[in-house]
Structures are given as C-alpha cells and as structure tokens.
PDB file of C-alpha atoms in Angstrom:
ATOM      1  CA  MET A   1    -109.224  83.836  34.953  1.00 50.00           C
ATOM      2  CA  ASN A   2    -109.047  83.253  31.180  1.00 53.00           C
ATOM      3  CA  LYS A   3    -109.463  79.831  29.571  1.00 47.00           C
ATOM      4  CA  GLN A   4    -105.682  79.294  29.087  1.00 50.00           C
ATOM      5  CA  ALA A   5    -105.000  79.914  32.777  1.00 47.00           C
ATOM      6  CA  LYS A   6    -107.710  77.458  33.800  1.00 47.00           C
ATOM      7  CA  ILE A   7    -106.164  74.779  31.617  1.00 48.00           C
ATOM      8  CA  GLY A   8    -102.607  75.489  32.846  1.00 50.00           C
ATOM      9  CA  ALA A   9    -103.428  75.342  36.563  1.00 48.00           C
ATOM     10  CA  PRO A  10    -104.230  71.594  36.698  1.00 53.00           C
ATOM     11  CA  SER A  11    -101.155  70.883  34.564  1.00 55.00           C
ATOM     12  CA  MET A  12     -98.897  72.726  37.016  1.00 52.00           C
ATOM     13  CA  TRP A  13    -100.535  70.874  39.913  1.00 46.00           C
ATOM     14  CA  VAL A  14     -99.948  67.490  38.309  1.00 49.00           C
ATOM     15  CA  ALA A  15     -96.332  68.397  37.440  1.00 51.00           C
ATOM     16  CA  GLY A  16     -95.637  69.516  41.003  1.00 49.00           C
ATOM     17  CA  VAL A  17     -97.099  66.357  42.530  1.00 46.00           C
ATOM     18  CA  THR A  18     -95.175  64.233  40.026  1.00 52.00           C
ATOM     19  CA  LEU A  19     -91.864  65.904  40.931  1.00 50.00           C
ATOM     20  CA  ALA A  20     -92.566  65.503  44.631  1.00 46.00           C
ATOM     21  CA  VAL A  21     -93.465  61.833  44.252  1.00 44.00           C
ATOM     22  CA  THR A  22     -90.357  61.257  42.137  1.00 52.00           C
ATOM     23  CA  GLY A  23     -88.200  62.900  44.822  1.00 48.00           C
ATOM     24  CA  CYS A  24     -89.706  60.747  47.568  1.00 46.00           C
ATOM     25  CA  LEU A  25     -89.230  57.593  45.529  1.00 46.00           C
ATOM     26  CA  GLY A  26     -85.618  58.585  44.926  1.00 48.00           C
ATOM     27  CA  GLY A  27     -85.123  59.058  48.661  1.00 48.00           C
ATOM     28  CA  VAL A  28     -86.612  55.617  49.335  1.00 44.00           C
ATOM     29  CA  ALA A  29     -84.391  54.004  46.692  1.00 44.00           C
ATOM     30  CA  TYR A  30     -81.236  55.706  48.037  1.00 44.00           C
ATOM     31  CA  SER A  31     -82.087  54.724  51.616  1.00 44.00           C
ATOM     32  CA  TYR A  32     -82.693  51.146  50.556  1.00 44.00           C
ATOM     33  CA  LEU A  33     -79.356  50.949  48.761  1.00 42.00           C
ATOM     34  CA  ASP A  34     -77.599  52.552  51.713  1.00 45.00           C
ATOM     35  CA  LEU A  35     -79.274  50.136  54.083  1.00 41.00           C
ATOM     36  CA  THR A  36     -78.318  47.045  52.082  1.00 45.00           C
ATOM     37  CA  SER A  37     -74.733  48.217  51.527  1.00 44.00           C
ATOM     38  CA  GLY A  38     -74.379  49.015  55.228  1.00 45.00           C
ATOM     39  CA  GLU A  39     -75.615  45.557  56.137  1.00 43.00           C
ATOM     40  CA  SER A  40     -73.134  44.025  53.669  1.00 46.00           C
ATOM     41  CA  ALA A  41     -70.158  45.957  55.055  1.00 46.00           C
ATOM     42  CA  GLY A  42     -71.258  45.362  58.635  1.00 54.00           C
ATOM     43  CA  GLY A  43     -71.634  41.642  57.975  1.00 64.00           C
ATOM     44  CA  GLU A  44     -68.174  41.491  56.417  1.00 75.00           C
ATOM     45  CA  TYR A  45     -66.466  43.113  59.405  1.00 79.00           C
ATOM     46  CA  GLN A  46     -68.512  41.068  61.857  1.00 87.00           C
ATOM     47  CA  GLY A  47     -67.120  37.999  60.107  1.00 88.00           C
ATOM     48  CA  VAL A  48     -63.594  39.404  60.437  1.00 90.00           C
ATOM     49  CA  ALA A  49     -64.105  40.104  64.153  1.00 90.00           C
ATOM     50  CA  THR A  50     -65.469  36.601  64.763  1.00 92.00           C
ATOM     51  CA  SER A  51     -62.577  35.019  62.855  1.00 93.00           C
ATOM     52  CA  MET A  52     -60.015  37.029  64.830  1.00 94.00           C
ATOM     53  CA  ARG A  53     -61.455  35.899  68.154  1.00 94.00           C
ATOM     54  CA  SER A  54     -61.428  32.272  67.034  1.00 95.00           C
ATOM     55  CA  LEU A  55     -57.843  32.501  65.746  1.00 96.00           C
ATOM     56  CA  SER A  56     -56.626  34.161  68.955  1.00 95.00           C
ATOM     57  CA  GLN A  57     -58.053  31.295  71.023  1.00 95.00           C
ATOM     58  CA  GLN A  58     -56.480  28.693  68.746  1.00 96.00           C
ATOM     59  CA  ILE A  59     -53.106  30.436  68.976  1.00 96.00           C
ATOM     60  CA  GLU A  60     -53.207  30.305  72.778  1.00 95.00           C
ATOM     61  CA  VAL A  61     -54.228  26.642  72.885  1.00 95.00           C
ATOM     62  CA  ASN A  62     -51.647  25.661  70.263  1.00 95.00           C
ATOM     63  CA  ALA A  63     -48.859  27.536  72.057  1.00 94.00           C
ATOM     64  CA  LEU A  64     -49.607  25.819  75.361  1.00 92.00           C
ATOM     65  CA  GLN A  65     -49.747  22.389  73.695  1.00 92.00           C
ATOM     66  CA  SER A  66     -46.376  22.987  72.022  1.00 91.00           C
ATOM     67  CA  VAL A  67     -44.700  21.926  75.252  1.00 90.00           C
ATOM     68  CA  ASP A  68     -45.250  18.337  74.045  1.00 90.00           C
ATOM     69  CA  GLY A  69     -42.870  18.996  71.136  1.00 91.00           C
ATOM     70  CA  ASP A  70     -45.154  17.869  68.312  1.00 92.00           C
ATOM     71  CA  ALA A  71     -43.530  19.263  65.149  1.00 92.00           C
ATOM     72  CA  ALA A  72     -46.928  19.685  63.451  1.00 93.00           C
ATOM     73  CA  SER A  73     -48.075  22.040  66.216  1.00 92.00           C
ATOM     74  CA  PHE A  74     -45.365  24.565  65.311  1.00 95.00           C
ATOM     75  CA  THR A  75     -46.352  24.467  61.644  1.00 94.00           C
ATOM     76  CA  GLU A  76     -49.976  25.007  62.583  1.00 96.00           C
ATOM     77  CA  LEU A  77     -49.019  27.851  64.910  1.00 96.00           C
ATOM     78  CA  GLY A  78     -47.312  29.642  62.019  1.00 96.00           C
ATOM     79  CA  GLN A  79     -50.451  29.269  59.901  1.00 97.00           C
ATOM     80  CA  LEU A  80     -52.616  30.660  62.703  1.00 97.00           C
ATOM     81  CA  VAL A  81     -50.340  33.690  63.130  1.00 97.00           C
ATOM     82  CA  ASP A  82     -50.465  34.406  59.388  1.00 97.00           C
ATOM     83  CA  GLY A  83     -54.231  34.008  59.380  1.00 97.00           C
ATOM     84  CA  PHE A  84     -54.724  36.459  62.236  1.00 96.00           C
ATOM     85  CA  GLN A  85     -52.491  39.047  60.584  1.00 96.00           C
ATOM     86  CA  GLN A  86     -54.469  38.740  57.357  1.00 95.00           C
ATOM     87  CA  GLN A  87     -57.714  39.371  59.229  1.00 94.00           C
ATOM     88  CA  LEU A  88     -56.169  42.347  61.000  1.00 93.00           C
ATOM     89  CA  ASP A  89     -55.108  43.806  57.640  1.00 93.00           C
ATOM     90  CA  ALA A  90     -58.633  43.275  56.290  1.00 91.00           C
ATOM     91  CA  LEU A  91     -59.954  45.360  59.184  1.00 88.00           C
ATOM     92  CA  GLN A  92     -57.975  48.476  58.250  1.00 87.00           C
ATOM     93  CA  PRO A  93     -60.587  50.005  55.852  1.00 84.00           C
ATOM     94  CA  SER A  94     -63.327  49.717  58.502  1.00 78.00           C
ATOM     95  CA  GLY A  95     -62.557  53.120  60.027  1.00 84.00           C
ATOM     96  CA  LEU A  96     -62.485  51.603  63.534  1.00 87.00           C
ATOM     97  CA  TYR A  97     -59.115  53.190  64.276  1.00 90.00           C
ATOM     98  CA  GLU A  98     -59.297  53.138  68.078  1.00 92.00           C
ATOM     99  CA  GLU A  99     -60.332  49.484  68.280  1.00 91.00           C
ATOM    100  CA  THR A 100     -57.827  48.428  65.624  1.00 92.00           C
ATOM    101  CA  SER A 101     -54.983  50.251  67.364  1.00 93.00           C
ATOM    102  CA  LEU A 102     -55.791  48.595  70.682  1.00 95.00           C
ATOM    103  CA  ILE A 103     -55.791  45.162  69.051  1.00 95.00           C
ATOM    104  CA  GLU A 104     -52.440  45.869  67.389  1.00 95.00           C
ATOM    105  CA  VAL A 105     -50.933  46.840  70.756  1.00 96.00           C
ATOM    106  CA  ASN A 106     -52.134  43.612  72.390  1.00 96.00           C
ATOM    107  CA  TRP A 107     -51.324  41.481  69.347  1.00 97.00           C
ATOM    108  CA  LEU A 108     -47.675  42.548  69.196  1.00 97.00           C
ATOM    109  CA  PRO A 109     -46.410  40.575  72.261  1.00 97.00           C
ATOM    110  CA  VAL A 110     -48.513  37.548  71.288  1.00 97.00           C
ATOM    111  CA  GLU A 111     -47.174  37.565  67.734  1.00 97.00           C
ATOM    112  CA  LYS A 112     -43.585  38.009  68.924  1.00 97.00           C
ATOM    113  CA  ALA A 113     -43.907  35.147  71.423  1.00 97.00           C
ATOM    114  CA  ALA A 114     -45.542  32.855  68.857  1.00 97.00           C
ATOM    115  CA  LEU A 115     -42.769  33.501  66.332  1.00 97.00           C
ATOM    116  CA  SER A 116     -40.201  32.843  69.063  1.00 96.00           C
ATOM    117  CA  LEU A 117     -41.865  29.489  69.756  1.00 96.00           C
ATOM    118  CA  ILE A 118     -41.776  28.580  66.069  1.00 96.00           C
ATOM    119  CA  GLU A 119     -38.084  29.499  65.900  1.00 96.00           C
ATOM    120  CA  VAL A 120     -37.076  27.085  68.687  1.00 96.00           C
ATOM    121  CA  GLY A 121     -39.564  24.422  67.625  1.00 95.00           C
ATOM    122  CA  PRO A 122     -36.929  21.957  66.328  1.00 95.00           C
ATOM    123  CA  GLN A 123     -35.087  22.019  69.676  1.00 94.00           C
ATOM    124  CA  VAL A 124     -38.328  21.506  71.611  1.00 94.00           C
ATOM    125  CA  THR A 125     -39.154  18.553  69.367  1.00 94.00           C
ATOM    126  CA  LEU A 126     -35.673  17.038  69.793  1.00 93.00           C
ATOM    127  CA  VAL A 127     -35.715  17.186  73.587  1.00 92.00           C
ATOM    128  CA  ASN A 128     -39.199  15.697  73.766  1.00 92.00           C
ATOM    129  CA  GLU A 129     -38.217  12.858  71.437  1.00 92.00           C
ATOM    130  CA  VAL A 130     -35.262  11.994  73.674  1.00 90.00           C
ATOM    131  CA  ALA A 131     -37.445  12.282  76.783  1.00 89.00           C
ATOM    132  CA  ASN A 132     -40.111  10.020  75.309  1.00 90.00           C
ATOM    133  CA  LYS A 133     -37.537   7.460  74.194  1.00 89.00           C
ATOM    134  CA  PHE A 134     -35.907   7.412  77.630  1.00 89.00           C
ATOM    135  CA  GLU A 135     -39.333   7.027  79.256  1.00 88.00           C
ATOM    136  CA  GLN A 136     -39.960   3.979  77.080  1.00 90.00           C
ATOM    137  CA  ASP A 137     -36.574   2.438  77.892  1.00 89.00           C
ATOM    138  CA  VAL A 138     -36.205   3.371  81.550  1.00 89.00           C
ATOM    139  CA  GLY A 139     -38.014   0.246  82.733  1.00 89.00           C
ATOM    140  CA  ALA A 140     -35.581  -2.050  80.928  1.00 89.00           C
ATOM    141  CA  ILE A 141     -32.579   0.006  82.047  1.00 89.00           C
ATOM    142  CA  GLN A 142     -33.581  -0.039  85.704  1.00 89.00           C
ATOM    143  CA  GLY A 143     -34.483  -3.717  85.408  1.00 89.00           C
ATOM    144  CA  GLY A 144     -30.960  -4.528  84.295  1.00 89.00           C
ATOM    145  CA  PHE A 145     -29.395  -2.614  87.175  1.00 89.00           C
ATOM    146  CA  ALA A 146     -31.835  -4.105  89.703  1.00 89.00           C
ATOM    147  CA  ALA A 147     -30.989  -7.613  88.498  1.00 88.00           C
ATOM    148  CA  ALA A 148     -27.287  -6.856  88.866  1.00 87.00           C
ATOM    149  CA  ALA A 149     -27.784  -5.532  92.412  1.00 87.00           C
ATOM    150  CA  ALA A 150     -29.853  -8.597  93.362  1.00 88.00           C
ATOM    151  CA  SER A 151     -27.230 -10.998  91.947  1.00 87.00           C
ATOM    152  CA  LEU A 152     -24.595  -9.490  94.207  1.00 84.00           C
ATOM    153  CA  GLN A 153     -26.526 -10.248  97.380  1.00 83.00           C
ATOM    154  CA  GLY A 154     -24.689 -12.907  99.435  1.00 78.00           C
ATOM    155  CA  LYS A 155     -21.746 -12.872  97.072  1.00 81.00           C
ATOM    156  CA  ARG A 156     -18.183 -12.144  98.092  1.00 85.00           C
ATOM    157  CA  VAL A 157     -17.763  -8.852  96.239  1.00 85.00           C
ATOM    158  CA  SER A 158     -16.231  -5.541  97.222  1.00 90.00           C
ATOM    159  CA  PRO A 159     -18.332  -2.812  98.859  1.00 91.00           C
ATOM    160  CA  ALA A 160     -17.559  -0.578  95.871  1.00 93.00           C
ATOM    161  CA  THR A 161     -19.341  -3.094  93.627  1.00 90.00           C
ATOM    162  CA  ILE A 162     -22.498  -2.994  95.782  1.00 89.00           C
ATOM    163  CA  ILE A 163     -22.407   0.808  95.843  1.00 91.00           C
ATOM    164  CA  ALA A 164     -21.964   0.981  92.059  1.00 92.00           C
ATOM    165  CA  ALA A 165     -25.001  -1.246  91.453  1.00 89.00           C
ATOM    166  CA  GLN A 166     -27.168   0.820  93.808  1.00 90.00           C
ATOM    167  CA  GLN A 167     -25.838   4.096  92.424  1.00 92.00           C
ATOM    168  CA  SER A 168     -26.812   3.106  88.881  1.00 91.00           C
ATOM    169  CA  LEU A 169     -30.482   3.018  89.882  1.00 91.00           C
ATOM    170  CA  LEU A 170     -30.329   6.500  91.425  1.00 93.00           C
ATOM    171  CA  LEU A 171     -28.511   7.953  88.412  1.00 93.00           C
ATOM    172  CA  THR A 172     -31.069   6.493  85.998  1.00 92.00           C
ATOM    173  CA  GLU A 173     -33.940   8.068  87.905  1.00 92.00           C
ATOM    174  CA  ARG A 174     -32.249  11.471  88.096  1.00 93.00           C
ATOM    175  CA  ILE A 175     -31.405  11.469  84.363  1.00 92.00           C
ATOM    176  CA  GLY A 176     -35.070  10.931  83.507  1.00 90.00           C
ATOM    177  CA  LYS A 177     -36.175  13.765  85.798  1.00 92.00           C
ATOM    178  CA  ASN A 178     -33.584  16.201  84.422  1.00 92.00           C
ATOM    179  CA  ILE A 179     -34.522  15.504  80.797  1.00 91.00           C
ATOM    180  CA  GLY A 180     -38.120  16.291  81.756  1.00 89.00           C
ATOM    181  CA  LYS A 181     -37.045  19.491  83.501  1.00 90.00           C
ATOM    182  CA  ILE A 182     -35.133  20.670  80.438  1.00 91.00           C
ATOM    183  CA  ALA A 183     -38.157  19.923  78.228  1.00 88.00           C
ATOM    184  CA  ALA A 184     -40.282  22.162  80.456  1.00 85.00           C
ATOM    185  CA  GLY A 185     -37.573  24.856  80.617  1.00 84.00           C
ATOM    186  CA  ALA A 186     -34.779  24.534  83.183  1.00 80.00           C
ATOM    187  CA  ASP A 187     -31.609  26.374  84.181  1.00 81.00           C
ATOM    188  CA  ALA A 188     -28.074  25.619  83.010  1.00 84.00           C
ATOM    189  CA  PRO A 189     -27.105  23.686  86.211  1.00 89.00           C
ATOM    190  CA  VAL A 190     -29.707  21.043  85.320  1.00 91.00           C
ATOM    191  CA  ALA A 191     -28.080  20.570  81.913  1.00 90.00           C
ATOM    192  CA  GLN A 192     -24.657  20.289  83.516  1.00 92.00           C
ATOM    193  CA  GLN A 193     -25.927  17.669  85.955  1.00 93.00           C
ATOM    194  CA  LEU A 194     -27.533  15.729  83.095  1.00 92.00           C
ATOM    195  CA  ARG A 195     -24.214  15.549  81.254  1.00 92.00           C
ATOM    196  CA  ALA A 196     -22.334  14.476  84.395  1.00 94.00           C
ATOM    197  CA  ASP A 197     -24.912  11.852  85.437  1.00 94.00           C
ATOM    198  CA  THR A 198     -25.058  10.302  81.970  1.00 93.00           C
ATOM    199  CA  ALA A 199     -21.283  10.020  81.716  1.00 92.00           C
ATOM    200  CA  GLN A 200     -21.087   8.552  85.216  1.00 93.00           C
ATOM    201  CA  LEU A 201     -23.829   6.004  84.551  1.00 93.00           C
ATOM    202  CA  VAL A 202     -22.158   4.787  81.365  1.00 91.00           C
ATOM    203  CA  ALA A 203     -18.857   4.423  83.257  1.00 93.00           C
ATOM    204  CA  VAL A 204     -20.521   2.553  86.147  1.00 93.00           C
ATOM    205  CA  THR A 205     -22.250   0.162  83.746  1.00 92.00           C
ATOM    206  CA  GLU A 206     -18.987  -0.613  81.961  1.00 93.00           C
ATOM    207  CA  SER A 207     -17.279  -1.212  85.333  1.00 93.00           C
ATOM    208  CA  LEU A 208     -19.998  -3.663  86.416  1.00 92.00           C
ATOM    209  CA  LEU A 209     -19.725  -5.518  83.112  1.00 91.00           C
ATOM    210  CA  LYS A 210     -15.950  -5.648  82.810  1.00 92.00           C
ATOM    211  CA  GLY A 211     -14.724  -4.873  86.327  1.00 92.00           C
ATOM    212  CA  ASN A 212     -12.623  -1.877  87.345  1.00 93.00           C
ATOM    213  CA  PRO A 213      -9.773  -2.779  89.705  1.00 93.00           C
ATOM    214  CA  GLY A 214      -8.720   0.858  89.973  1.00 93.00           C
ATOM    215  CA  LYS A 215     -12.056   1.713  91.620  1.00 92.00           C
ATOM    216  CA  GLY A 216     -12.399  -1.611  93.402  1.00 93.00           C
ATOM    217  CA  ILE A 217     -15.433  -2.684  91.350  1.00 93.00           C
ATOM    218  CA  ASP A 218     -15.810  -6.393  90.577  1.00 91.00           C
ATOM    219  CA  ALA A 219     -17.396  -7.631  87.350  1.00 91.00           C
ATOM    220  CA  VAL A 220     -20.883  -9.118  87.634  1.00 90.00           C
ATOM    221  CA  SER A 221     -20.664 -12.868  87.015  1.00 87.00           C
ATOM    222  CA  ASP A 222     -24.323 -13.933  87.054  1.00 87.00           C
ATOM    223  CA  PRO A 223     -25.380 -14.655  83.406  1.00 89.00           C
ATOM    224  CA  ALA A 224     -28.901 -13.223  83.785  1.00 86.00           C
ATOM    225  CA  ALA A 225     -27.559 -10.100  85.490  1.00 87.00           C
ATOM    226  CA  LYS A 226     -24.922  -9.635  82.790  1.00 89.00           C
ATOM    227  CA  GLU A 227     -27.588  -9.933  80.108  1.00 90.00           C
ATOM    228  CA  GLY A 228     -29.673  -7.243  81.831  1.00 88.00           C
ATOM    229  CA  LEU A 229     -26.647  -4.958  82.154  1.00 90.00           C
ATOM    230  CA  ASN A 230     -25.753  -5.385  78.475  1.00 91.00           C
ATOM    231  CA  LYS A 231     -29.274  -4.430  77.487  1.00 90.00           C
ATOM    232  CA  ALA A 232     -29.209  -1.413  79.810  1.00 89.00           C
ATOM    233  CA  PHE A 233     -25.842  -0.345  78.401  1.00 89.00           C
ATOM    234  CA  SER A 234     -27.148  -0.602  74.846  1.00 89.00           C
ATOM    235  CA  LEU A 235     -30.187   1.555  75.662  1.00 88.00           C
ATOM    236  CA  LEU A 236     -28.040   4.046  77.547  1.00 87.00           C
ATOM    237  CA  SER A 237     -25.791   4.504  74.537  1.00 84.00           C
ATOM    238  CA  GLY A 238     -28.718   5.988  72.620  1.00 80.00           C
ATOM    239  CA  VAL A 239     -29.345   8.524  75.377  1.00 82.00           C
ATOM    240  CA  ALA A 240     -25.642   9.299  75.708  1.00 85.00           C
ATOM    241  CA  THR A 241     -25.346  10.259  72.041  1.00 86.00           C
ATOM    242  CA  SER A 242     -28.205  12.773  72.414  1.00 87.00           C
ATOM    243  CA  VAL A 243     -27.496  14.155  75.847  1.00 87.00           C
ATOM    244  CA  ASP A 244     -25.191  16.918  74.580  1.00 88.00           C
ATOM    245  CA  LYS A 245     -27.864  18.104  72.144  1.00 89.00           C
ATOM    246  CA  VAL A 246     -30.452  18.064  74.919  1.00 90.00           C
ATOM    247  CA  ALA A 247     -28.213  19.964  77.306  1.00 90.00           C
ATOM    248  CA  SER A 248     -27.272  22.481  74.605  1.00 89.00           C
ATOM    249  CA  ALA A 249     -30.966  23.149  73.932  1.00 91.00           C
ATOM    250  CA  THR A 250     -31.558  24.404  77.472  1.00 92.00           C
ATOM    251  CA  ALA A 251     -31.515  28.088  76.485  1.00 91.00           C
ATOM    252  CA  ASP A 252     -33.954  27.476  73.627  1.00 94.00           C
ATOM    253  CA  LEU A 253     -36.296  25.487  75.856  1.00 93.00           C
ATOM    254  CA  ASN A 254     -36.237  28.350  78.383  1.00 93.00           C
ATOM    255  CA  LYS A 255     -37.061  30.713  75.533  1.00 94.00           C
ATOM    256  CA  ALA A 256     -40.010  28.530  74.590  1.00 95.00           C
ATOM    257  CA  ALA A 257     -41.282  28.432  78.169  1.00 93.00           C
ATOM    258  CA  ALA A 258     -41.040  32.235  78.417  1.00 95.00           C
ATOM    259  CA  ALA A 259     -42.918  32.608  75.111  1.00 96.00           C
ATOM    260  CA  ARG A 260     -45.755  30.386  76.314  1.00 96.00           C
ATOM    261  CA  GLN A 261     -46.003  32.399  79.514  1.00 95.00           C
ATOM    262  CA  THR A 262     -46.126  35.667  77.550  1.00 96.00           C
ATOM    263  CA  ILE A 263     -49.019  34.387  75.451  1.00 96.00           C
ATOM    264  CA  LEU A 264     -50.820  33.247  78.590  1.00 95.00           C
ATOM    265  CA  ASP A 265     -50.265  36.580  80.356  1.00 96.00           C
ATOM    266  CA  SER A 266     -51.480  38.513  77.293  1.00 95.00           C
ATOM    267  CA  SER A 267     -54.650  36.465  76.997  1.00 94.00           C
ATOM    268  CA  VAL A 268     -56.993  38.700  79.023  1.00 94.00           C
ATOM    269  CA  PRO A 269     -56.170  42.131  77.504  1.00 95.00           C
ATOM    270  CA  PHE A 270     -55.987  40.570  74.045  1.00 95.00           C
ATOM    271  CA  SER A 271     -59.430  38.986  74.430  1.00 94.00           C
ATOM    272  CA  GLU A 272     -60.887  42.227  75.799  1.00 94.00           C
ATOM    273  CA  SER A 273     -59.635  44.244  72.823  1.00 94.00           C
ATOM    274  CA  LEU A 274     -61.192  41.728  70.425  1.00 93.00           C
ATOM    275  CA  ALA A 275     -64.471  41.824  72.345  1.00 92.00           C
ATOM    276  CA  GLY A 276     -64.428  45.620  72.035  1.00 91.00           C
ATOM    277  CA  LEU A 277     -64.013  45.248  68.275  1.00 91.00           C
ATOM    278  CA  THR A 278     -67.038  42.945  68.078  1.00 89.00           C
ATOM    279  CA  LEU A 279     -69.207  45.519  69.890  1.00 90.00           C
ATOM    280  CA  ALA A 280     -67.901  48.375  67.752  1.00 88.00           C
ATOM    281  CA  VAL A 281     -68.569  46.504  64.512  1.00 86.00           C
ATOM    282  CA  ALA A 282     -72.098  45.679  65.652  1.00 83.00           C
ATOM    283  CA  GLY A 283     -72.703  49.337  66.506  1.00 73.00           C
ATOM    284  CA  THR A 284     -71.316  50.517  63.185  1.00 68.00           C
ATOM    285  CA  ALA A 285     -73.597  48.178  61.272  1.00 54.00           C
ATOM    286  CA  ALA A 286     -76.675  49.240  63.290  1.00 49.00           C
ATOM    287  CA  ALA A 287     -76.231  53.029  63.005  1.00 44.00           C
ATOM    288  CA  PRO A 288     -76.557  53.373  59.209  1.00 47.00           C
ATOM    289  CA  ALA A 289     -79.442  50.913  59.211  1.00 44.00           C
ATOM    290  CA  GLY A 290     -81.357  53.004  61.757  1.00 42.00           C
ATOM    291  CA  SER A 291     -80.857  56.321  59.953  1.00 46.00           C
ATOM    292  CA  SER A 292     -81.708  54.786  56.581  1.00 45.00           C
ATOM    293  CA  MET A 293     -84.873  53.284  58.004  1.00 45.00           C
ATOM    294  CA  MET A 294     -85.937  56.694  59.330  1.00 48.00           C
ATOM    295  CA  VAL A 295     -85.442  58.219  55.880  1.00 45.00           C
ATOM    296  CA  MET A 296     -87.519  55.458  54.316  1.00 45.00           C
ATOM    297  CA  VAL A 297     -90.343  55.976  56.821  1.00 44.00           C
ATOM    298  CA  ALA A 298     -90.277  59.745  56.289  1.00 47.00           C
ATOM    299  CA  ALA A 299     -90.375  59.304  52.527  1.00 46.00           C
ATOM    300  CA  SER A 300     -93.291  56.892  52.813  1.00 51.00           C
ATOM    301  CA  VAL A 301     -95.235  59.388  54.954  1.00 46.00           C
ATOM    302  CA  ALA A 302     -94.508  62.127  52.430  1.00 50.00           C
ATOM    303  CA  LEU A 303     -95.774  59.922  49.630  1.00 49.00           C
ATOM    304  CA  ALA A 304     -98.985  59.277  51.526  1.00 45.00           C
ATOM    305  CA  VAL A 305     -99.512  63.019  52.119  1.00 48.00           C
ATOM    306  CA  LEU A 306     -98.901  63.800  48.465  1.00 51.00           C
ATOM    307  CA  ALA A 307    -101.307  61.072  47.404  1.00 48.00           C
ATOM    308  CA  LEU A 308    -104.034  62.569  49.631  1.00 47.00           C
ATOM    309  CA  ALA A 309    -103.256  66.037  48.325  1.00 53.00           C
ATOM    310  CA  ALA A 310    -103.549  64.810  44.739  1.00 52.00           C
ATOM    311  CA  LEU A 311    -106.865  63.133  45.572  1.00 49.00           C
ATOM    312  CA  PHE A 312    -108.395  66.226  47.175  1.00 52.00           C
ATOM    313  CA  GLY A 313    -106.967  68.450  44.510  1.00 55.00           C
ATOM    314  CA  GLY A 314    -108.591  66.305  41.833  1.00 52.00           C
ATOM    315  CA  GLN A 315    -111.957  66.417  43.585  1.00 50.00           C
ATOM    316  CA  ARG A 316    -111.850  70.209  43.859  1.00 51.00           C
ATOM    317  CA  ARG A 317    -111.058  70.506  40.157  1.00 48.00           C
TER     318      ARG A 317
END
C-alpha cells in the first residue's frame, strides 16, 4: 500500500464513523421530538375526554333538578350543552372516528332532550312559582274556611251552608295537589279539574261571605270567621288569575318530564361511550411514546457500538 493510501484509510474510517454517529443522533432527536409531541397531543385529548365526562354528568344533574323550576338552571343547562358540543368538535382532529361516532349517536337524544327542556323552561318556572305561592298561602286559606265551619256549629243555618264550608276545605286541598301534579307532568284531565275546582272554590267563598239564597247558602255572621274568609278569598284571587296559565302549561310540563326521562334513560350508554373515549385516548398517547422510546434505545445502542468500534479502530491504527 503506498503512502497516500495509508493516509486516506484513517480519514475514510473517521468520516464513516462520523456519518454513522450523526445519523444515530438524528434518530434520537427525531424520536425525542415525536415523543414530546405525542405526549402533548395525547394530553390535550385526555383533557377533552375528561371535560366531556364532567359536562355530561352536570347536564344530567341539572336536567333532573330543573323540575324545581329555577330559571337559572335552564340558563346553566344551555351553557353546559354548548360546552359539551365545543369539546366534541375539538375531538374531531383526533382520528378516533369510531369512538367519536359512538359518542355522537348517544349525545343526540341527550342534546335534543336538553334543548326541549330549555324551550319549555319559562312554563316550568311559572307553574312552580304558582305552586310555591299556593303552598305558602294554603295554611291561611284553610284556616279561614275552618274558622267559618267552626262558627256555624250550633247555629241555625241551612244544611247547604254547612256543606259549603266543609266542601271549601276539600277543594283547597285538591287544588294544591293538582298544581303539584301539573308541575311534575300530568294529563289534561288534571288541568280541567284544577280549573273547575278553582272556580267552584271562589264561588263557594263568595256565597259564604254574602249568602246565596238560590243555593240555600246563608252568609257567615261571626266577625272572626268573616275576617278569615275575606283573607282566604283575597289569597284565592291570586291563584285564580294564574290557574288558566298553569292549566294551559300542562302539555309543556309533560314535555319537560319526558325530556328528563330521556336524559335519564340515555345516561348509561352515554357514559359508556365517553369511558370508551377515555381508554382510546390513553392508548393513542401510549403507542407513539412506546415506539419512539424503542427508537431512542436502539439509537443509543448503535452509538455505543460505534464508539467501541472507533476506539478499537484507533488502537489498531
């Protein structure tokens, strides 16, 4: 071998080792970047999955609590629905088509029911306000009728007067129950009975206060009883002005009850689809990390081999 060849051989060796080392370092750098980007994307979608599960639970709880008629609950429900849809849209680029499609299928009836609840929210609120007001006043109303019935004991009054006083107590109780039934979602006959009972109670109260010869009802003469009846009549007037609105809201209250039941019935499959998404996102984040780690280990081993080869090669030279 001539002198030029002897000089060129070590140079070629060094160049080859340098290229190999550079390639391994490049592989390590690429794997590291891939690993960190995979963790970032996986973390983002894990956050989306966690948020969706939390929002779905809040939607269910809020929908069930809406039976109380709190106007703020319907506003909050709308915000929760919008928030879930935003998270679902953010999931689209993830590539988890099967899991996303399953969630969309289970989300559709929940979303439709929630929007239906929001739509009839004002009627639900109205009926509950009337029900709450009547619940507050029912003690005073029944007290007035009870005082009237007691004042008639031992008095020379017609049987129709006694019956009217006793009937007023029964009508008051039934009105309260029917308003509650409508608030929870009742059939049209309940609304019809509410209208009839309210009109009859107002008429009976007027007859006890003023007398009604045509029906054989004598006017209550006891001052304390008359005072109680006047108070009951005044409180009843507030209910009477709202009873038509309450009765007319029956269909909407039934719609609300059906919507709540739909959300409740959809709870299990909806939760299962979201749990499947959480597992899929976790698996997606782990797979790139594992493959990238293997590439990094392989590159490190290759670097070690090349370093040993360079060492032995240098000793031989």
